[in-house]
Coordinates of C-alpha atoms and ligand atoms in Angstrom, one line a residue:
X358 CA 18.2 11.7 20.2
X359 CA 15.8 11.3 23.0
X360 CA 12.5 12.9 22.0
X361 CA 9.4 13.8 24.1
X362 CA 6.9 12.8 21.4
X363 CA 7.7 9.3 19.8
X364 CA 8.4 8.8 16.2
X365 CA 5.3 6.7 15.9
X366 CA 2.2 7.4 18.1
X367 CA 0.1 4.2 18.3
X368 CA -3.1 4.1 20.4
X369 CA -4.1 1.2 22.5
X370 CA -7.0 -1.0 21.4
X371 CA -9.1 0.6 24.2
X372 CA -8.3 4.2 22.8
X373 CA -9.6 3.3 19.4
X374 CA -12.8 5.0 18.4
X375 CA -16.1 3.1 19.1
X376 CA -18.1 5.6 17.0
X377 CA -18.0 7.0 13.6
X378 CA -18.4 10.7 13.4
X379 CA -21.0 12.1 11.0
X380 CA -19.9 15.7 10.4
X381 CA -23.2 16.5 8.5
X382 CA -25.0 16.6 11.9
X383 CA -22.9 19.6 12.8
X384 CA -22.9 21.4 9.5
X385 CA -24.9 24.6 9.3
X386 CA -25.4 24.3 5.6
X387 CA -26.1 20.6 4.8
X388 CA -25.1 19.0 1.5
X389 CA -27.8 19.0 -1.1
X390 CA -29.9 15.8 -1.4
X391 CA -29.4 13.0 -4.0
X392 CA -31.6 13.1 -6.9
X393 CA -33.1 10.5 -9.3
X394 CA -31.3 11.0 -12.6
X395 CA -34.6 10.5 -14.6
X396 CA -37.2 12.4 -12.5
X397 CA -34.7 14.8 -10.8
X398 CA -36.5 14.4 -7.6
X399 CA -34.9 13.5 -4.3
X400 CA -34.4 9.9 -3.9
X401 CA -36.1 8.0 -1.0
X402 CA -34.6 5.3 1.0
X403 CA -36.8 2.8 -0.6
X404 CA -35.5 3.6 -4.1
X405 CA -31.8 3.6 -3.0
X406 CA -32.2 0.3 -1.3
X407 CA -32.7 -1.3 -4.7
X408 CA -29.1 -0.6 -5.5
X409 CA -27.4 -0.2 -2.1
X410 CA -27.6 -2.2 1.3
X411 CA -30.3 -0.9 3.6
X412 CA -28.2 0.1 6.6
X413 CA -25.8 2.0 4.2
X414 CA -28.7 3.9 2.7
X415 CA -29.7 5.0 6.2
X416 CA -26.2 6.3 6.9
X417 CA -26.2 7.9 3.4
X418 CA -29.3 9.9 4.1
X419 CA -28.8 10.7 7.8
X420 CA -27.8 14.3 8.5
X421 CA -28.8 14.5 12.1
X422 CA -27.2 11.7 14.0
X423 CA -23.6 12.9 14.9
X424 CA -22.3 9.4 16.1
X425 CA -22.8 6.0 14.7
X426 CA -21.6 3.1 16.9
X427 CA -19.0 1.0 15.1
X428 CA -20.5 -2.5 15.4
X429 CA -18.2 -4.9 17.4
X430 CA -17.5 -7.2 14.5
X431 CA -16.2 -4.3 12.5
X432 CA -14.1 -3.0 15.5
X433 CA -12.6 -6.6 15.8
X434 CA -11.5 -6.4 12.2
X435 CA -10.1 -2.9 12.5
X436 CA -8.0 -4.3 15.5
X437 CA -6.2 -6.6 13.1
X438 CA -4.7 -3.6 11.2
X439 CA -5.6 -0.5 13.2
X440 CA -4.9 1.8 15.0
X441 CA -2.8 3.1 12.2
X442 CA 0.3 5.0 13.2
X443 CA 0.5 8.8 13.5
X444 CA 4.0 9.4 12.5
X445 CA 6.2 12.4 13.5
X446 CA 8.2 13.2 10.5
X447 CA 11.3 14.2 12.5
X448 CA 13.6 13.2 9.7
X449 CA 11.8 15.2 7.1
X450 CA 11.7 18.3 9.4
X451 CA 15.3 18.1 9.9
X452 CA 16.0 17.7 6.2
X453 CA 13.9 20.7 5.5
X454 CA 15.4 22.7 8.4
X455 CA 12.0 23.8 9.2
X456 CA 10.6 24.9 12.5
X457 CA 7.3 23.3 11.6
X458 CA 6.2 20.1 13.2
X459 CA 5.0 17.6 10.7
X460 CA 2.9 14.6 11.4
X461 CA 1.3 12.0 9.0
X462 CA -1.3 9.4 9.6
X463 CA -0.3 6.3 7.7
X464 CA -3.0 4.2 6.2
X465 CA -0.9 1.8 4.0
X466 CA -0.1 -0.9 6.7
X467 CA -2.6 -3.3 5.4
X468 CA -2.5 -5.8 2.6
X469 CA -4.8 -3.8 0.5
X470 CA -2.3 -0.9 0.9
X471 CA -4.7 2.0 1.6
X472 CA -7.4 3.5 3.7
X473 CA -10.1 1.9 1.5
X474 CA -10.3 -1.1 3.8
X475 CA -11.9 1.0 6.5
X476 CA -15.0 1.5 4.6
X477 CA -14.8 -1.9 2.6
X478 CA -15.1 -3.9 6.0
X479 CA -18.1 -1.8 6.9
X480 CA -19.9 -2.2 3.7
X481 CA -19.3 -5.9 3.6
X482 CA -20.6 -6.3 7.2
X483 CA -23.9 -4.6 6.5
X484 CA -24.3 -6.6 3.3
X485 CA -23.8 -9.8 5.3
X486 CA -26.1 -8.6 8.1
X487 CA -28.9 -8.0 5.5
X488 CA -28.5 -11.7 4.4
X489 CA -27.1 -10.9 1.0
X490 CA -25.1 -13.4 -1.1
X491 CA -22.7 -10.8 -2.5
X492 CA -21.8 -7.4 -3.7
X493 CA -20.6 -6.0 -7.0
X494 CA -18.3 -3.1 -7.6
X495 CA -15.8 -1.4 -9.9
X496 CA -12.2 -0.6 -9.6
X497 CA -9.9 1.3 -11.5
X498 CA -6.3 1.3 -10.2
X499 CA -7.4 -1.6 -8.0
X500 CA -7.1 -0.4 -4.4
X501 CA -10.8 -0.4 -3.8
X502 CA -11.4 -3.8 -5.4
X503 CA -8.5 -5.3 -3.3
X504 CA -9.9 -3.9 -0.1
X505 CA -13.5 -5.1 -0.8
X506 CA -12.2 -8.6 -1.7
X507 CA -10.4 -8.8 1.5
X508 CA -13.5 -7.7 3.4
X509 CA -15.9 -10.1 1.5
X510 CA -13.5 -12.9 2.2
X511 CA -13.6 -12.2 5.9
X512 CA -17.5 -12.3 6.0
X513 CA -17.9 -15.0 3.3
X514 CA -19.6 -12.8 0.7
X515 CA -19.2 -13.3 -3.0
X516 CA -17.4 -10.3 -4.6
X517 CA -17.8 -9.4 -8.3
X518 CA -15.3 -6.7 -9.4
X519 CA -15.4 -5.0 -12.8
X520 CA -11.9 -3.8 -13.5
X521 CA -11.3 -1.1 -16.1
X522 CA -9.8 -3.2 -18.9
X523 CA -6.5 -1.2 -19.3
X524 CA -5.7 -1.7 -15.5
X525 CA -6.7 -5.3 -15.7
X526 CA -4.1 -5.9 -18.3
X527 CA -1.5 -3.5 -16.8
X528 CA -1.8 -4.5 -13.2
X529 CA -2.0 -8.3 -13.2
X530 CA -0.6 -8.4 -9.6
X531 CA -3.6 -6.3 -8.3
X532 CA -6.0 -8.7 -10.1
X533 CA -4.3 -11.8 -8.6
X534 CA -4.5 -10.2 -5.1
X535 CA -8.1 -9.9 -5.5
X536 CA -8.5 -13.5 -6.9
X537 CA -6.5 -14.6 -3.9
X538 CA -9.1 -13.2 -1.7
X539 CA -11.8 -15.1 -3.7
X540 CA -13.3 -12.2 -5.8
X541 CA -14.1 -12.7 -9.5
X542 CA -12.5 -10.1 -11.6
X543 CA -14.0 -9.2 -15.0
X544 CA -12.2 -6.7 -17.4
X545 CA -14.7 -3.9 -18.3
X546 CA -16.3 -3.4 -20.7
X547 CA -17.4 -6.9 -20.7
X548 CA -20.0 -9.0 -22.7
X549 CA -21.6 -10.0 -19.4
X550 CA -23.8 -6.9 -19.1
X551 CA -26.1 -5.0 -21.6
X552 CA -24.2 -1.8 -21.0
X553 CA -20.9 -3.6 -21.7
X554 CA -22.2 -5.2 -24.9
X555 CA -23.4 -1.8 -26.1
X556 CA -20.1 -0.1 -25.4
X557 CA -18.1 -2.9 -27.1
X558 CA -20.4 -2.6 -30.1
X559 CA -19.9 1.2 -30.3
X560 CA -16.2 1.3 -29.4
X561 CA -14.5 -2.1 -30.2
X562 CA -11.1 -2.3 -28.8
X563 CA -11.8 0.4 -26.0
X564 CA -9.7 0.0 -22.9
X565 CA -12.6 0.9 -20.7
X566 CA -13.3 3.7 -18.1
X567 CA -14.3 3.9 -14.5
X568 CA -17.8 5.2 -15.5
X569 CA -18.4 2.2 -17.6
X570 CA -17.2 -0.2 -15.0
X571 CA -19.7 1.5 -12.5
X572 CA -22.6 1.0 -15.0
X573 CA -21.7 -2.6 -15.4
X574 CA -21.5 -3.3 -11.6
X575 CA -24.7 -1.6 -11.0
X576 CA -26.5 -3.4 -13.8
X577 CA -25.1 -6.8 -12.4
X578 CA -26.1 -6.0 -8.9
X579 CA -29.8 -5.0 -9.8
X580 CA -30.2 -8.1 -12.0
X581 CA -29.0 -10.6 -9.5
X582 CA -31.0 -11.8 -6.6
X583 CA -29.3 -11.2 -3.3
X584 CA -26.7 -8.7 -4.6
X585 CA -26.1 -5.0 -4.1
X586 CA -23.6 -2.5 -5.4
X587 CA -21.0 -0.9 -3.2
X588 CA -18.7 2.1 -3.9
X589 CA -15.4 2.9 -2.3
X590 CA -15.4 6.8 -2.4
X591 CA -17.6 9.8 -3.1
X592 CA -20.6 8.7 -1.1
X593 CA -21.2 10.2 2.4
X594 CA -21.4 6.7 4.0
X595 CA -17.8 6.2 2.9
X596 CA -16.6 9.5 4.4
X597 CA -18.5 8.4 7.6
X598 CA -16.6 5.3 7.9
X599 CA -13.3 7.1 7.1
X600 CA -13.8 9.4 10.0
X601 CA -12.0 6.7 11.9
X602 CA -8.8 8.2 10.5
X603 CA -9.6 11.7 11.9
X604 CA -10.8 10.3 15.2
X605 CA -7.6 8.4 15.9
X606 CA -5.6 11.3 14.7
X607 CA -7.2 13.6 17.1
X608 CA -6.8 11.2 20.1
X609 CA -3.2 10.7 19.3
X610 CA -2.5 14.5 19.1
X611 CA -4.3 15.1 22.3
X612 CA -2.5 12.4 24.1
X613 CA 0.7 14.4 23.6
X614 CA -0.9 17.9 24.1
X615 CA -0.4 18.8 20.4
X616 CA -2.8 20.9 18.4
X617 CA -2.8 20.8 14.5
X618 CA -2.7 24.2 12.7
X619 CA -2.9 22.8 9.1
X620 CA -4.6 19.6 8.0
X621 CA -3.8 18.4 4.5
X622 CA -5.3 15.5 2.5
X623 CA -5.3 14.4 -1.1
X624 CA -8.7 14.5 -2.8
X625 CA -10.0 12.1 -5.4
X626 CA -13.7 11.4 -4.5
X627 CA -13.0 13.1 -1.2
X628 CA -13.3 10.1 1.2
X629 CA -9.9 10.1 3.0
X630 CA -9.8 13.9 3.2
X631 CA -13.4 14.0 4.5
X632 CA -12.6 11.3 7.1
X633 CA -9.3 12.9 8.2
X634 CA -10.8 16.4 8.6
X635 CA -14.2 15.5 10.1
X636 CA -13.7 15.9 13.9
X637 CA -11.5 18.9 13.4
X638 CA -13.9 20.5 11.1
X639 CA -16.7 19.8 13.7
X640 CA -14.7 21.9 16.2
X641 CA -14.2 24.6 13.8
X642 CA -17.9 24.8 12.8
X643 CA -18.8 24.9 16.4
X644 CA -16.3 27.7 17.1
X645 CA -14.3 25.7 19.5
X646 CA -11.0 25.6 17.7
X647 CA -9.6 26.9 14.4
X648 CA -7.8 25.0 11.7
X649 CA -6.7 25.5 8.1
X650 CA -7.8 22.6 5.9
X651 CA -6.2 22.0 2.4
X652 CA -7.4 19.7 -0.2
X653 CA -4.8 18.7 -2.8
X654 CA -5.9 17.6 -6.3
X655 CA -4.0 16.9 -9.5
X656 CA -3.9 19.8 -11.9
X657 CA -5.0 17.4 -14.6
X658 CA -8.2 16.6 -12.8
X659 CA -9.0 19.8 -10.8
X660 CA -12.6 19.4 -9.6
X661 CA -12.4 21.8 -6.8
X662 CA -10.1 24.5 -8.1
X663 CA -11.6 24.6 -11.7
X664 CA -14.8 22.7 -11.6
X665 CA -18.4 24.0 -11.1
X666 CA -20.7 23.4 -8.0
X667 CA -23.6 21.7 -9.6
X668 CA -25.7 18.6 -9.8
X669 CA -23.9 16.0 -11.9
X670 CA -23.9 12.4 -12.8
X671 CA -21.7 10.2 -10.7
X672 CA -21.0 7.7 -13.6
X673 CA -20.9 8.0 -17.4
X674 CA -23.8 5.5 -17.8
X675 CA -25.8 8.1 -16.0
X676 CA -27.7 5.6 -13.8
X677 CA -26.2 6.5 -10.3
X678 CA -28.0 9.2 -8.3
X679 CA -27.4 12.8 -9.2
X680 CA -25.1 14.5 -6.7
X681 CA -24.5 18.3 -6.1
X682 CA -20.8 18.6 -6.0
X683 CA -17.7 20.3 -7.5
X684 CA -17.5 18.6 -10.9
X685 CA -15.6 18.8 -14.2
X686 CA -18.6 17.0 -15.9
X687 CA -19.1 13.2 -15.9
X688 CA -17.7 13.0 -19.4
X689 CA -14.5 14.6 -18.3
X690 CA -11.5 12.1 -18.7
X691 CA -8.2 13.2 -17.4
X692 CA -5.2 12.9 -19.9
X693 CA -4.1 9.4 -20.6
X694 CA -0.7 10.4 -19.6
X695 CA -1.9 11.2 -16.0
X696 CA -0.4 8.5 -13.8
X697 CA -1.0 10.0 -10.3
X698 CA -4.4 8.7 -9.6
X699 CA -7.3 11.0 -8.3
X700 CA -9.0 10.7 -11.7
X701 CA -12.6 11.1 -10.6
X702 CA -14.5 14.0 -12.2
X703 CA -16.5 14.9 -9.1
X704 CA -16.2 15.2 -5.3
X705 CA -18.0 14.1 -2.1
X706 CA -21.0 16.3 -1.4
X707 CA -19.9 17.2 2.1
X708 CA -16.4 18.2 1.0
X709 CA -17.9 20.3 -1.7
X710 CA -20.4 22.1 0.6
X711 CA -17.5 22.9 3.0
X712 CA -15.3 24.2 0.3
X713 CA -18.3 26.3 -1.1
X714 CA -18.8 27.7 2.4
X715 CA -15.2 28.8 2.5
X716 CA -14.4 26.5 5.4
X717 CA -11.6 24.7 3.4
X718 CA -8.9 25.5 0.9
X719 CA -7.9 23.6 -2.3
X720 CA -4.9 23.5 -4.4
X721 CA -3.9 21.7 -7.5
X722 CA -0.4 20.3 -8.1
X723 CA 1.4 19.0 -11.2
X724 CA 2.2 15.4 -11.3
X725 CA 5.9 15.8 -11.9
X726 CA 6.0 17.9 -8.7
X727 CA 4.1 15.2 -6.9
X728 CA 6.5 12.3 -8.0
X729 CA 9.5 14.6 -7.0
X730 CA 7.9 15.0 -3.5
X731 CA 7.2 11.3 -3.4
X732 CA 10.7 10.3 -4.1
X733 CA 12.1 13.0 -1.7
X734 CA 9.8 11.7 1.0
X735 CA 10.7 8.0 0.3
X736 CA 14.4 8.7 0.6
X737 CA 14.0 10.5 3.9
X738 CA 11.1 8.9 5.7
X739 CA 11.6 5.3 4.2
X740 CA 8.0 4.8 3.2
X741 CA 7.3 4.4 -0.5
X742 CA 4.1 6.5 -1.0
X743 CA 1.2 6.0 -3.4
X744 CA 1.0 8.6 -6.0
X745 CA -2.4 9.8 -4.6
X746 CA -1.0 10.3 -1.2
X747 CA 2.0 12.1 -2.6
X748 CA -0.2 15.0 -3.6
X749 CA -0.5 15.7 0.4
X750 CA 3.1 15.2 0.8
X751 CA 3.9 17.8 -1.8
X752 CA 1.7 20.6 -0.1
X753 CA 2.9 19.6 3.4
X754 CA 6.4 20.2 2.3
X755 CA 5.4 23.5 0.8
X756 CA 3.7 24.6 3.9
X757 CA 6.8 23.4 6.0
X758 CA 8.9 25.7 3.8
X759 CA 6.7 28.6 4.2
X760 CA 7.2 28.2 8.0
X761 CA 11.0 28.1 7.4
X762 CA 10.7 31.5 5.7
X763 CA 8.5 33.2 8.2
X764 CA 10.0 31.5 11.2
X765 CA 6.6 30.2 12.5
X766 CA 6.4 26.8 14.1
X767 CA 3.1 25.5 12.8
X768 CA 2.0 21.9 13.4
X769 CA 1.1 20.4 10.0
X770 CA -0.8 17.0 9.8
X771 CA -1.3 15.2 6.5
X772 CA -2.9 11.9 5.4
X773 CA -0.6 9.4 3.9
X774 CA -3.3 7.2 2.4
X775 CA -1.4 4.3 1.0
X776 CA 1.7 2.6 -0.4
X777 CA 3.0 2.8 -4.0
X778 CA 4.1 -0.9 -4.4
X779 CA 1.5 -1.3 -7.1
X780 CA 2.3 1.9 -8.9
X781 CA 5.9 1.2 -10.1
X782 CA 4.9 1.8 -13.7
X783 CA 4.1 5.3 -12.8
X784 CA 7.4 5.7 -10.9
X785 CA 9.1 4.2 -13.9
X786 CA 7.8 6.8 -16.2
X787 CA 8.9 9.4 -13.7
X788 CA 12.4 8.0 -13.5
X789 CA 12.8 7.6 -17.3
X790 CA 11.7 11.3 -17.7
X791 CA 8.6 10.2 -19.7
X792 CA 6.1 12.0 -17.5
X793 CA 4.6 15.3 -18.5
X794 CA 2.3 17.7 -16.8
X795 CA -0.9 18.0 -18.8
X796 CA -3.1 20.8 -17.8
X797 CA -6.5 20.9 -19.4
X798 CA -7.5 24.2 -21.2
X799 CA -10.5 26.2 -20.2
X800 CA -12.2 25.2 -23.4
X801 CA -11.8 21.5 -22.5
X802 CA -13.3 22.0 -19.1
X803 CA -16.1 24.2 -20.4
X804 CA -16.9 21.6 -23.1
X805 CA -17.2 18.8 -20.3
X806 CA -19.3 21.2 -18.1
X807 CA -21.6 22.0 -21.0
X808 CA -23.1 18.5 -20.7
X809 CA -24.2 18.9 -17.1
X810 CA -27.8 17.8 -16.5
X811 CA -30.5 20.5 -16.2
X812 CA -31.7 20.5 -12.6
Ligands
PLP1646 C1 -8.5 5.7 -3.6 C2 -7.4 6.4 -3.1 C3 -7.4 7.8 -2.8 C4 -8.4 8.7 -3.2 O1 -9.7 8.5 -2.7 P1 -10.4 9.4 -1.8 O2 -11.8 9.0 -1.9 O3 -10.3 10.8 -2.3 O4 -9.8 9.3 -0.5 C5 -6.2 8.4 -2.2 N1 -5.2 7.6 -1.9 C6 -5.2 6.3 -2.1 C7 -4.0 5.4 -1.7 C8 -6.3 5.6 -2.7 O5 -6.2 4.3 -2.9

């Protein structure tokens, strides 16, 4: 059928954003400052720059500059895999028999398989520009480690990845992709760091955790000359870089005279969601246009819907800055049977403040519903989605079905953050009927929240 709006809207290179958008500059209530975990005082740029790259510290702390120019070197790298397509889900609309128009922004068309490359390349660029030798980081499922390895290879930086031990063993292909790009990958906890040695002594045979891998990566960066630590989510610099997703989406919609009514994103640490909604939220805050924003999180890790808005540690080692955010407590660990990703206990501080101010909604969904939606989507739209992204698919379908009932033709836009090729163990569990829906009890959440720091 001839259709006025193409199935895939691609921007030309000249239409790609030249600036990242810093939503904080337009927020009325700014997110609370980062605090030193020991003194509980706001952290200065100087203190932060012991751990993070100088330029990234500036971006992290800046709440007045609305636009940051994207350096040409980064734009050139972006051109190798961006713009990402904004896809009109005609086939899904037809299948659902909904009057809603559904669009999704697909970020999985690069080798790392997710949106994380958008920030990885920026962080590697600033590390290189500062004359550093390399960076350290942690990775859980492996998407961030892969993206960072690619970015470091491009700029000739050394990349040391601490990978949560159980993923290291269960996802050998992820590990080999990282090594292909020249990264060294260490299963965490390891005997290379003091933190790792201590944890191994206390819990021999542990399969590791993200919080422990973060502590190992930070310790390594601060002990090595010419190294800094980098992080793929949660921080404001990351949502800033991810605004490229929202800016491209906005330009693509405007090109065809479309206006979104509902914008949906999955929420782990909040970076893709924060980036996707940024320019639209800016308009909403300024009273120019109105939108509904929906964050979708797993019911086994419900930071926004059941967590508390408070200062908390970002890592289990309690060495990273304290952040005011919606949190389940840094000791909260989602059930081992949870396979859908988005396992982080906290949330980006901008996203948290927007939610606290009632500018955004949040819902939690069960993992079996998420995989049902993922499979349904794959069979209709062809793309095999990452479990994380499928949280957004689930809610987009729900909203489209509400339109079917009410007869309203709303325009729904959601972020499809990545592909699911490395998550076939999770799909296998789903197909074999071995997936359950663990929902934490109030007592479990209260217990984790009782260990919040006193600020
Ligand atoms: C890391 C990841 C997420 C979650 O991270 P956010 O910071 O919340 O965006 C979502 N989808 C995919 C594919 C990821 O790799």
